[in-house]
Tab-separated table of C-alpha atoms and ligand atoms in Angstrom:
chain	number	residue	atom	x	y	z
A	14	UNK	CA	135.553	261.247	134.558
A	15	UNK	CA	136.695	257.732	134.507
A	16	UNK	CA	139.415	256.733	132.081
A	17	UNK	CA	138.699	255.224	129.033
A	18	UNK	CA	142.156	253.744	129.018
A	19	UNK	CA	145.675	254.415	126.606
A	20	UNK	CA	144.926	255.759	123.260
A	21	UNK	CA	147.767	256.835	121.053
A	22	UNK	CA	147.122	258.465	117.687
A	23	UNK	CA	150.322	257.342	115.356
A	24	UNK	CA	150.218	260.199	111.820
A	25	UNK	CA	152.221	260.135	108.461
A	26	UNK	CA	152.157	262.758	105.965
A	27	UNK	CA	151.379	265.603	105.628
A	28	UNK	CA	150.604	268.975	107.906
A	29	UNK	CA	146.949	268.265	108.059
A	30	UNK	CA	146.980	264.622	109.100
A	31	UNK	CA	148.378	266.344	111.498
A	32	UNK	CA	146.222	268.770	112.135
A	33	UNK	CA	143.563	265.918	111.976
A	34	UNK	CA	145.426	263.699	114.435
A	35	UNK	CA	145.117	267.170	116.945
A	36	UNK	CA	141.399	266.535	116.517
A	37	UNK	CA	140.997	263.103	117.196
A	38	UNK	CA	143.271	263.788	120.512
A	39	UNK	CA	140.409	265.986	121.462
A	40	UNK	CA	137.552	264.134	120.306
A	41	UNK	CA	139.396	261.043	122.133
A	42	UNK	CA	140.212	262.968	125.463
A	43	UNK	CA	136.951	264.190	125.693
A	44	UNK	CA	135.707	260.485	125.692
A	45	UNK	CA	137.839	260.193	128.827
A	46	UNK	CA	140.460	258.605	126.907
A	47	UNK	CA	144.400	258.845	128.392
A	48	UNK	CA	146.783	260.134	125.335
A	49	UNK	CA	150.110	258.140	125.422
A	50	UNK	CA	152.810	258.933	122.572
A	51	UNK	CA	152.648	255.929	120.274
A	52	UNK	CA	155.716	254.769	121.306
A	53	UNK	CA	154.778	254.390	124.986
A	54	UNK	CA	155.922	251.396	126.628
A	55	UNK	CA	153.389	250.488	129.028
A	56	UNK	CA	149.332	249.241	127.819
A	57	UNK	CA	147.946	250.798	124.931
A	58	UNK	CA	144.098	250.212	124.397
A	59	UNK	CA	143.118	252.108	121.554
A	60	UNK	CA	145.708	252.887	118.881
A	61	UNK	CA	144.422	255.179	115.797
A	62	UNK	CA	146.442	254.807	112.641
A	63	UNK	CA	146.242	258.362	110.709
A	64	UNK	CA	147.713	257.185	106.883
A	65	UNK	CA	148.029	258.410	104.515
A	66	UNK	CA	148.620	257.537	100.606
A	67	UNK	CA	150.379	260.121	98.512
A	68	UNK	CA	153.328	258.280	97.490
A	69	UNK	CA	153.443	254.727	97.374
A	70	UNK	CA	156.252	255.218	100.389
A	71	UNK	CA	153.433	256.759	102.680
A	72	UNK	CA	151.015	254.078	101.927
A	73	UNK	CA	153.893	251.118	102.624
A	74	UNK	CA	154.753	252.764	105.893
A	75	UNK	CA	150.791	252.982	106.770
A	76	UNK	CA	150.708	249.595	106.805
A	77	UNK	CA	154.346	248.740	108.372
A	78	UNK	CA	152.682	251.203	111.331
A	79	UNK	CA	149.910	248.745	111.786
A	80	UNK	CA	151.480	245.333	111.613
A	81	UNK	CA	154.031	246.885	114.110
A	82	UNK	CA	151.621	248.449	116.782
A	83	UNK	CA	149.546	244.719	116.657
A	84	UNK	CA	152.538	242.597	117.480
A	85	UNK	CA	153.465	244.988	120.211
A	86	UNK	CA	150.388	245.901	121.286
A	87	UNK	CA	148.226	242.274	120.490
A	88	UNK	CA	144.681	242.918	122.830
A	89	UNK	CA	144.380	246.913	121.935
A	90	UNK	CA	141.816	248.134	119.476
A	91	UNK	CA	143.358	249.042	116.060
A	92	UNK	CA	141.558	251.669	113.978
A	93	UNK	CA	142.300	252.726	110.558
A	94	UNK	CA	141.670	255.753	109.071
A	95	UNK	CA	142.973	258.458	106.436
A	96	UNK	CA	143.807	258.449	102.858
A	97	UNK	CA	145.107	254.706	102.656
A	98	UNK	CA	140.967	253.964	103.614
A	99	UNK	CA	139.237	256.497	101.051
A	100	UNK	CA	141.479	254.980	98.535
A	101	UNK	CA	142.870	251.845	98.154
A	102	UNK	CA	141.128	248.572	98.881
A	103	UNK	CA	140.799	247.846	102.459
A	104	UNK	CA	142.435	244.500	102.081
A	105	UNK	CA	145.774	245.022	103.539
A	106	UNK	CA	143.919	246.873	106.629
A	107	UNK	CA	142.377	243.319	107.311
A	108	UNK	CA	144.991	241.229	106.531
A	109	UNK	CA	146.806	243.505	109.458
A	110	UNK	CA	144.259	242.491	111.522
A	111	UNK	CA	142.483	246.168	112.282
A	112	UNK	CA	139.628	246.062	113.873
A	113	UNK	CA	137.704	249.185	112.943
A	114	UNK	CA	138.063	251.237	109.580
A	115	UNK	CA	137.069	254.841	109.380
A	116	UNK	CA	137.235	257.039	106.627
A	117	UNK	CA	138.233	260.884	106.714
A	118	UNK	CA	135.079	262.446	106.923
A	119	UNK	CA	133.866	259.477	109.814
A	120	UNK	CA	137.257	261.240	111.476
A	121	UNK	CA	134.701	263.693	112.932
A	122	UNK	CA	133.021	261.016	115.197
A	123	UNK	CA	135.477	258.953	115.743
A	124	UNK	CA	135.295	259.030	119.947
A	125	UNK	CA	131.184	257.881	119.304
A	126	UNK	CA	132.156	255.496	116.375
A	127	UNK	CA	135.200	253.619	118.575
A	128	UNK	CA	132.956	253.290	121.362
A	129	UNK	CA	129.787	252.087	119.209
A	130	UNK	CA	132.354	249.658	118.359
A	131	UNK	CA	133.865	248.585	121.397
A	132	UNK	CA	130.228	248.243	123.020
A	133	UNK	CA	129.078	245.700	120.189
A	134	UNK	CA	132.235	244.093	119.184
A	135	UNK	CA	131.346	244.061	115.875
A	136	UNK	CA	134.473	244.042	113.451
A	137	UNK	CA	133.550	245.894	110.667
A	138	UNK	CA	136.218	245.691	107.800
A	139	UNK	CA	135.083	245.158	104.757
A	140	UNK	CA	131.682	247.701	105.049
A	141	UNK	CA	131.486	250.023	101.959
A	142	UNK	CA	131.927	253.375	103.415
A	143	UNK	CA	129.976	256.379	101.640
A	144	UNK	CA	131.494	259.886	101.641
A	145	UNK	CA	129.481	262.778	103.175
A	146	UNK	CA	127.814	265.259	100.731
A	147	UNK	CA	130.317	267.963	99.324
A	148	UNK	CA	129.458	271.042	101.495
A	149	UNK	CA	131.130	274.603	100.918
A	150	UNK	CA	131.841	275.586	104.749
A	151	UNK	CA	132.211	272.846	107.209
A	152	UNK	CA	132.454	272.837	111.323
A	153	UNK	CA	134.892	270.269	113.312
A	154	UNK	CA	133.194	271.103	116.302
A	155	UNK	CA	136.458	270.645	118.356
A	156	UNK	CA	139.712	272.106	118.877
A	157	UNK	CA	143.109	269.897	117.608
A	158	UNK	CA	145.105	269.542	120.969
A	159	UNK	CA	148.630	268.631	120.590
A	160	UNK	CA	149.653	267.084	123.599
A	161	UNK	CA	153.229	266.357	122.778
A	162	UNK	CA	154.064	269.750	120.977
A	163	UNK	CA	155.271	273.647	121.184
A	164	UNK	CA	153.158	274.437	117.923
A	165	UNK	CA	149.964	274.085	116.995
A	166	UNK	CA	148.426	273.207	113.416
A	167	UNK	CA	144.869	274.031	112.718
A	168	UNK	CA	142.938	273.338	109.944
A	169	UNK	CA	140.965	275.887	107.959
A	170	UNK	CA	140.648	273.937	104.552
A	171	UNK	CA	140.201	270.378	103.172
A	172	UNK	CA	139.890	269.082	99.749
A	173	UNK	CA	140.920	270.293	96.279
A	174	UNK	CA	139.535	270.546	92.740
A	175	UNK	CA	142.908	270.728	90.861
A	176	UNK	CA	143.011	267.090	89.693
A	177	UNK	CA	146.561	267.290	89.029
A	178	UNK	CA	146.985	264.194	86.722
A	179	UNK	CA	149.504	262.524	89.395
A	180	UNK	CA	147.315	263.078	92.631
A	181	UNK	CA	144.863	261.273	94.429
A	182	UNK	CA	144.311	263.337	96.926
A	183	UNK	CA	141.334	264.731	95.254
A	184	UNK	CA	139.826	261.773	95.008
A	185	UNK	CA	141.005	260.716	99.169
A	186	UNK	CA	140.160	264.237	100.408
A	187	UNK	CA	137.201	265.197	98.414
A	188	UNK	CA	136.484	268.549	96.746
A	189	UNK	CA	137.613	272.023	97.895
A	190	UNK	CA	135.957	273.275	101.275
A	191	UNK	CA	136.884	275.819	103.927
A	192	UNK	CA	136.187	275.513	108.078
A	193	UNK	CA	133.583	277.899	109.522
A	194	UNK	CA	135.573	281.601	110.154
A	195	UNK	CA	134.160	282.021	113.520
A	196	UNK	CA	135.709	278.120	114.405
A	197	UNK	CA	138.825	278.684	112.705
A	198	UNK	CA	139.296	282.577	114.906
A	199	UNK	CA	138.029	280.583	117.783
A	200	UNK	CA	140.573	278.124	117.920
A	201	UNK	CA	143.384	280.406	117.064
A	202	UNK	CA	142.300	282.344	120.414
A	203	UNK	CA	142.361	279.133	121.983
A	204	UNK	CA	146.025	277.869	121.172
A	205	UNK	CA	147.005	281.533	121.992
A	206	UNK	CA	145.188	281.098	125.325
A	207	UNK	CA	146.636	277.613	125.841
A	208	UNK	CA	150.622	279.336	125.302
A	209	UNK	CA	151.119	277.927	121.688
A	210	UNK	CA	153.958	280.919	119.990
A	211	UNK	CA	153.239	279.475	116.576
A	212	UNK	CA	150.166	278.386	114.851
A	213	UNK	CA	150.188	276.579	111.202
A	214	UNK	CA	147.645	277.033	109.196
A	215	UNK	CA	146.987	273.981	107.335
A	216	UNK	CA	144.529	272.381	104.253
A	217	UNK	CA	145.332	270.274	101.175
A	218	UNK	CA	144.577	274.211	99.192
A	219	UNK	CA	144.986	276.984	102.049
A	220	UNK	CA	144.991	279.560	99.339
A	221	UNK	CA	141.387	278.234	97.997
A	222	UNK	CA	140.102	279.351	101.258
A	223	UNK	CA	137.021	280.937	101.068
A	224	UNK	CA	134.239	281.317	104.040
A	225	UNK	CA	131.138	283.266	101.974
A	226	UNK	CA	133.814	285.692	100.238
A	227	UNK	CA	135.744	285.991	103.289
A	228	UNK	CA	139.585	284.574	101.960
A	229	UNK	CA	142.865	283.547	103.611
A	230	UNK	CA	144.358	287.037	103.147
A	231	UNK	CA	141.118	288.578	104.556
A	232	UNK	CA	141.377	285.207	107.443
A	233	UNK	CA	145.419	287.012	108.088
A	234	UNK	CA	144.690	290.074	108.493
A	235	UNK	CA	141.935	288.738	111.282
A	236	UNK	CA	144.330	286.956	113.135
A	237	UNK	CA	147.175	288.692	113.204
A	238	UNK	CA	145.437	291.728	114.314
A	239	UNK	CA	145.202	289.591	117.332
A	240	UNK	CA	146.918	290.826	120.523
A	241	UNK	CA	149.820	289.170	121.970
A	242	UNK	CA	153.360	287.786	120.984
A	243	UNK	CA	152.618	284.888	118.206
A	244	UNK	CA	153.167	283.775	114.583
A	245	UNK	CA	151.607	282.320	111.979
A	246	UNK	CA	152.927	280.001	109.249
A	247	UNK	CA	151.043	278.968	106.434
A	248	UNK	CA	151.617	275.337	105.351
A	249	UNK	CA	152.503	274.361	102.098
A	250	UNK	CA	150.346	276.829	99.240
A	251	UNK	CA	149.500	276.011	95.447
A	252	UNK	CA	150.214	278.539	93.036
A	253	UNK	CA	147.029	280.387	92.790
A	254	UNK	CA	145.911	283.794	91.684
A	255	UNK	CA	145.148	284.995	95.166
A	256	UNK	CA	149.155	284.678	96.087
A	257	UNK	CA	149.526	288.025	95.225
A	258	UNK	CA	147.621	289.410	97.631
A	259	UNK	CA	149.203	286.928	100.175
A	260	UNK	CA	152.376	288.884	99.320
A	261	UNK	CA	151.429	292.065	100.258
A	262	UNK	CA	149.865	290.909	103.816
A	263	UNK	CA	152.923	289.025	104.278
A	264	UNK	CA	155.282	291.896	103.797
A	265	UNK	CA	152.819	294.054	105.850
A	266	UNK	CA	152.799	292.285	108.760
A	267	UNK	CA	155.867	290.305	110.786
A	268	UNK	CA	154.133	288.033	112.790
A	269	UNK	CA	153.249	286.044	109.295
A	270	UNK	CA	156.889	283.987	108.955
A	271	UNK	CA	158.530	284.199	105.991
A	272	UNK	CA	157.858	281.397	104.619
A	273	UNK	CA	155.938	279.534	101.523
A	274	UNK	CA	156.508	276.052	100.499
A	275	UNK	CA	154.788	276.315	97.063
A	276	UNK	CA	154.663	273.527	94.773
A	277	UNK	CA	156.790	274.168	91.519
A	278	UNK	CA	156.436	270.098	90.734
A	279	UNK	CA	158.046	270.039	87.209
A	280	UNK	CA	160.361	273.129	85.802
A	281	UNK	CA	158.964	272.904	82.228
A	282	UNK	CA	155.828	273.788	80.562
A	283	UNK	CA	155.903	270.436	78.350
A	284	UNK	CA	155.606	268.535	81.908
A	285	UNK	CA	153.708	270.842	83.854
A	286	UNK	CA	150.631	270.715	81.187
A	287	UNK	CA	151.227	267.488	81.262
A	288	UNK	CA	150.620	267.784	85.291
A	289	UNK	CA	147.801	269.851	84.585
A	290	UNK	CA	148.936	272.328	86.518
A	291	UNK	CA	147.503	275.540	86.138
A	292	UNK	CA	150.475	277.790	85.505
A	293	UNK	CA	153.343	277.938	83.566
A	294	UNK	CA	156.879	277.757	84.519
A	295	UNK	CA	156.846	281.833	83.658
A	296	UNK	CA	154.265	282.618	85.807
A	297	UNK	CA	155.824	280.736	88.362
A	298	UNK	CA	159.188	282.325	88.180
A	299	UNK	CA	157.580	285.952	88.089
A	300	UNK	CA	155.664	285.208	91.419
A	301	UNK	CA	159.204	283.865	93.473
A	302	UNK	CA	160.264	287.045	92.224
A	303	UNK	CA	157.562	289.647	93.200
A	304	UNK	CA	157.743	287.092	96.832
A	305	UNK	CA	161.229	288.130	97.312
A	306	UNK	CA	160.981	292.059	96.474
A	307	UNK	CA	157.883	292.242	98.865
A	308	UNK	CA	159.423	290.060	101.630
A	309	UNK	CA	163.408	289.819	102.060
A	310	UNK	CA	164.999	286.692	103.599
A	311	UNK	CA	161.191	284.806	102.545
A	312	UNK	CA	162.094	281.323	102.601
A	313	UNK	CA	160.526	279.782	99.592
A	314	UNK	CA	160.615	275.404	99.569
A	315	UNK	CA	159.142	273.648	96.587
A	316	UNK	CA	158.301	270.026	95.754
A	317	UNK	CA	159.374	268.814	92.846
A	318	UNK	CA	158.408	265.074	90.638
A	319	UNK	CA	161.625	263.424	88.918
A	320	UNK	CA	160.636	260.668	86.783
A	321	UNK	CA	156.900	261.546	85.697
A	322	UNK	CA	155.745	259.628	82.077
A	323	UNK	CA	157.486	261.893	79.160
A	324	UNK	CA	160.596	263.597	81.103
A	325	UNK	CA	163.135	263.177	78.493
A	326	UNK	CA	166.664	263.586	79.569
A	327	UNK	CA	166.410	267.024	77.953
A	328	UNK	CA	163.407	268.012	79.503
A	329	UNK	CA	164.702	266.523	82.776
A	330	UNK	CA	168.501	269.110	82.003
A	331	UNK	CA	165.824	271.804	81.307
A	332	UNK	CA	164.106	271.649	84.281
A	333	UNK	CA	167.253	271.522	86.637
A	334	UNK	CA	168.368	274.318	85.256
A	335	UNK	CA	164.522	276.459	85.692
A	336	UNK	CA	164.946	274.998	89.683
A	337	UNK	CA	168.566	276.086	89.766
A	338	UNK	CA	167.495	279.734	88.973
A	339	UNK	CA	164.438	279.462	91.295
A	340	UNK	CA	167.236	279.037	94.560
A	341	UNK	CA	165.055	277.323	96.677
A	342	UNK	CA	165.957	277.112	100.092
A	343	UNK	CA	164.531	273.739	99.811
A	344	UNK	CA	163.199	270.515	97.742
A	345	UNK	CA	161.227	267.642	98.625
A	346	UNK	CA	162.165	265.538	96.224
A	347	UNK	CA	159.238	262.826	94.945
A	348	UNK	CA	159.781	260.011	92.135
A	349	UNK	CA	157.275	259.557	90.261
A	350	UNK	CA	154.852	256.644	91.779
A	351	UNK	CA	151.819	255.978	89.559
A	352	UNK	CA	148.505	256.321	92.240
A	353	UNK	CA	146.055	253.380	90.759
A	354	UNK	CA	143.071	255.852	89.761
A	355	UNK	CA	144.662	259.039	88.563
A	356	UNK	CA	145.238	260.089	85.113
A	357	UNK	CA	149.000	259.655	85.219
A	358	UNK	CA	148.944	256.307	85.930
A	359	UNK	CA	147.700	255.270	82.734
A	360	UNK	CA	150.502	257.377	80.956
A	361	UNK	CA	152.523	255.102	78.782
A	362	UNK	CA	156.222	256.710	78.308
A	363	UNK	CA	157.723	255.798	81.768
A	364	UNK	CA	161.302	256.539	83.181
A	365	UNK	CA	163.524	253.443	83.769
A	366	UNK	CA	164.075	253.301	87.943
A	367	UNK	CA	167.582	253.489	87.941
A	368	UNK	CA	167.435	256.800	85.209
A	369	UNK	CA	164.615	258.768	87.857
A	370	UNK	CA	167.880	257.566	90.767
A	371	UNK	CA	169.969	259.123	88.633
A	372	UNK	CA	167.569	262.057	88.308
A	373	UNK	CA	166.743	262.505	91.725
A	374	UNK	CA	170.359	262.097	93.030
A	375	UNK	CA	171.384	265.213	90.814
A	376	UNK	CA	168.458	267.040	92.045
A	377	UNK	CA	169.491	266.147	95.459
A	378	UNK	CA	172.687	267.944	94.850
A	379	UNK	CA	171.378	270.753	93.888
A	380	UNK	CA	168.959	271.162	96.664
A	381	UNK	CA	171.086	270.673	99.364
A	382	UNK	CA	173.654	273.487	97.195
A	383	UNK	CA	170.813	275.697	97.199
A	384	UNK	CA	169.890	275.261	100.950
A	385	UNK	CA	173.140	276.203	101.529
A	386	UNK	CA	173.125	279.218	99.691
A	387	UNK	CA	170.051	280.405	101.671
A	388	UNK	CA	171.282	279.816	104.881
A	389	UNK	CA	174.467	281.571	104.208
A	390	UNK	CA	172.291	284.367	103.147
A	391	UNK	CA	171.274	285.144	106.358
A	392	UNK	CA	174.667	285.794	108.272
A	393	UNK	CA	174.859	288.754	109.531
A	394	UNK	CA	171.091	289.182	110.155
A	395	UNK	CA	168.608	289.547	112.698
A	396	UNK	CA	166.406	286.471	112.425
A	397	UNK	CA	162.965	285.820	115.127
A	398	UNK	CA	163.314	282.269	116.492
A	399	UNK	CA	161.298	280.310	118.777
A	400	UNK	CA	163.321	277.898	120.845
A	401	UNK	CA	162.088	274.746	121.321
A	402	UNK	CA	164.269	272.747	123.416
A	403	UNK	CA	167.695	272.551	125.070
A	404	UNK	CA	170.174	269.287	124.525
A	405	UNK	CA	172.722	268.541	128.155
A	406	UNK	CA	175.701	270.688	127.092
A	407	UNK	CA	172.912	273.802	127.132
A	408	UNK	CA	172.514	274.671	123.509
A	409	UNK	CA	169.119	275.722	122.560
A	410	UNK	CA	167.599	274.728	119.773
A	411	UNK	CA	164.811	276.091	117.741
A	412	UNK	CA	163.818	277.507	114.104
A	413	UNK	CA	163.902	281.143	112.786
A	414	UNK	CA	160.583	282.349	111.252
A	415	UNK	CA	162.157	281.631	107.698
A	416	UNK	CA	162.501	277.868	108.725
A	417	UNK	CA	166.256	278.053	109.555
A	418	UNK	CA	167.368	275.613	112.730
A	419	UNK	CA	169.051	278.202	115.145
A	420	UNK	CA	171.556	277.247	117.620
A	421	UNK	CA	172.117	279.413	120.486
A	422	UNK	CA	174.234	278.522	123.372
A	423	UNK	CA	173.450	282.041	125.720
A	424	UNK	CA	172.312	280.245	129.205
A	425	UNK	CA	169.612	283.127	129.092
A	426	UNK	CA	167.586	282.013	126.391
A	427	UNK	CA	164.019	281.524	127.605
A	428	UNK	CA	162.282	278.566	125.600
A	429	UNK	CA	158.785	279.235	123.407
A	430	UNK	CA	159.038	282.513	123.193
A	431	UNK	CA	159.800	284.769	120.200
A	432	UNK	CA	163.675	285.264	120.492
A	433	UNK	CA	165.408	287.874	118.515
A	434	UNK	CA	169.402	286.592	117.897
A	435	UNK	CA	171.985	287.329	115.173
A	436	UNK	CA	172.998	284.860	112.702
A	437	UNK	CA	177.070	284.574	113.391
A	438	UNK	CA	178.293	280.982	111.376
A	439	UNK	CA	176.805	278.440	109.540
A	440	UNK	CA	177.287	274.793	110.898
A	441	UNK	CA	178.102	271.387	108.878
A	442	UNK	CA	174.599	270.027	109.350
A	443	UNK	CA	172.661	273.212	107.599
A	444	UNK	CA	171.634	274.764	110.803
A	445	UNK	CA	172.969	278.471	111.926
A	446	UNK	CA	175.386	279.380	115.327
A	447	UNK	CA	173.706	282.776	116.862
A	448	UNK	CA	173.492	284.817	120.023
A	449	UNK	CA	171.175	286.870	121.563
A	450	UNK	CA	171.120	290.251	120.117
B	28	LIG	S1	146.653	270.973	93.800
B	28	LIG	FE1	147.171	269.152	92.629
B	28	LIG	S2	148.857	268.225	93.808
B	28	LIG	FE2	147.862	269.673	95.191
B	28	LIG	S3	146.344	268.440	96.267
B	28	LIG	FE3	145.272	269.347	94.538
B	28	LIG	S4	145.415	267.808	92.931
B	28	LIG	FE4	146.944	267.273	94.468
């Protein structure tokens, strides 16, 4: 096959842009386009910009992304897709001077769409852009190929029906829906067969998957049972009744990592209903705590909102001190940023900008305390890491199955491969000293 030319496919956010960035490599490649990292110095032809718009940060840098790639890139074809398109007004995406706009579900055609494009020249900002129907199980019909990575996302969900008051990702992403089983087991064989050690398993609600009855515990136990010397990581999870059961697979079974970045968002019930999120702080607490009977050394990560409409200084103190008990191993911390369209937005009782600073500076603290704590944890333990790459004085460098960046400096390390070392020291930048065991 002839090529098509450069395309480079430049993503921000979160693990499933990601995931759908993989897809469009495919869909792309199989076009006969070349992949080139965005960053490549030499002709780009096609550039796809993957946004996204969950904080007002992600959106900004969305459109920084574009202006950037068309002043260094002025002839290639720019195309826009993502949550910046499903939601906000396409304006600034034709001010930037893109020249095709496609919205997430279009993502799945994108190779036919570019090229319909490219044949007729047609610029077509400013079209309105309809959403597919809602369906329960959907197919990508194509594998996510990371050309420039050791591990592998895949999607198995998309959408979410939780309307938390602050999100618009309901609105960007659509409602709940989970990939076709046999796709999803399909291309988990795949990556295996292409040499990927560790798969992510990604969707806006992973825990809301559900193919005909079959669920993500039930989609676990599938593919670990799988032969050969892998693991899986879920991405982040929502608090949802079904964790439970996660638990017990994940204690069950080592090749699931010990991990779960699960959404805590506000550490009182006054702000959490206010979220509406589905559980209280309680609730909350009592899963981290059945998590880390059934699984020892789980890492457990949280997001967390400083600043939403009605955090009073004391409910702000109160909910430091719910997060301080939780001893995350780590926060990403959010300000508040009203999303034009969601519930929140309209709330009146706002936080001054320099008091959510002040908030988010303390939290900061506190995180990077806590991350501390949980690394020092693990001295003296036996952690599984997967080395990913080696710097010119020979360390090797690579993360533990509970998310911990492992240094090892043993010339006999062997990179992507499951690695079994001992945690000896903890170093000043949060990551951990070990050797081989
Ligand atoms: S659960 Fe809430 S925060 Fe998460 S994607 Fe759905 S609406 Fe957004």
């Amino acid at each position: 096959m002839t090529s098509a030319g450069n395309a480079a496919v430049f993503t921000i956010g979160c693990r499933l842009n990601q995931a759908d960035a993989a897809l469009i490599c495919t869909r792309l490649e199989e076009q006969g386009w070349n992949i080139v990292r965005p960053e490549y110095e030499g002709r780009i032809d096609l550039m796809i910009v993957n946004t996204c718009t969950v904080t007002g940060t992600a959106a900004s840098k969305s459109r920084a992304a574009v202006r950037r790639f068309r002043r260094k890139h002025p002839e290639c074809c720019i195309v826009v897709t993502g949550c910046s398109v499903e939601i906000e007004n396409s304006d600034w995406i034709r001010e930037e001077a893109a020249d095709l706009i496609l919205t997430n579900p279009e993502k799945k055609n994108i190779a036919d769409l570019i090229i319909k494009h490219l044949e007729h020249k047609s610029i077509s900002t400013g079209r309105k852009f309809s959403l597919e129907q809602p369906v329960e199980v959907f197919k990508e019909k194509a594998a996510g190929h990371f050309p420039f990575k050791s591990r592998a996302f895949l999607k198995v969900q998309e959408g979410c029906n939780n309307f938390c008051s602050y999100c618009i990702v309901p609105y960007a992403r659509g409602p709940e829906r989970s990939r076709d089983w046999e796709e999803v087991v399909s291309d988990f064989k795949q990556f295996l067969a292409d040499g990927f050690e560790e798969i992510v398993l990604t969707g806006v609600n992973i825990c809301a998957y559900n193919d005909n009855g079959r669920t993500l515990t039930d989609l676990l136990r599938t593919l670990s049972a799988l032969p050969g010397n892998f693991r899986i990581r879920l991405s982040s999870t929502e608090p949802h009744p079904n964790n439970m059961e996660l638990l017990e697979v994940m204690r069950d079974n080592p090749k699931i990592c010990r991990f779960l970045h699960l959404s805590l968002q506000h550490g009182t019930d006054e702000i959490l209903k206010s979220m509406n999120r589905k559980y209280t702080a309680a609730e909350f607490a009592a899963f981290i705590e059945a998590a880390r009977e059934a699984v020892p050394g789980i890492h457990i990560g949280t997001d967390i909102i400083v600043g939403y409409p009605g955090e009073s200084v004391e409910l702000f103190e109160q909910g430091l001190k719910f997060i301080r008990e939780m001893a995350f191993a780590n926060i990403h911390i959010f300000t508040f940023s009203p999303r034009e369209g969601t519930p929140a937005a309209k709330l009146k009782d706002r936080v001054d900008g320099r008091e959510c600073d002040r908030r988010r500076a303390c939290l900061s603290t506190l995180a990077a305390d806590m991350k501390r704590g949980f690394i020092e944890s693990q001295l003296g333990k036996e952690l599984p890491v997967i080395f990913e790459r080696k710097n010119q004085e020979g360390s090797f460098y690579g993360w533990s199955d509970n998310y911990i960046n492992v240094i090892c400096d043993d010339p006999t390390v062997h990179k992507n491969t499951i690695t079994t070392v001992l945690a000896e020291e903890t170093l000043p930048d949060g990551s951990i000293y070990a050797k081989l065991v």
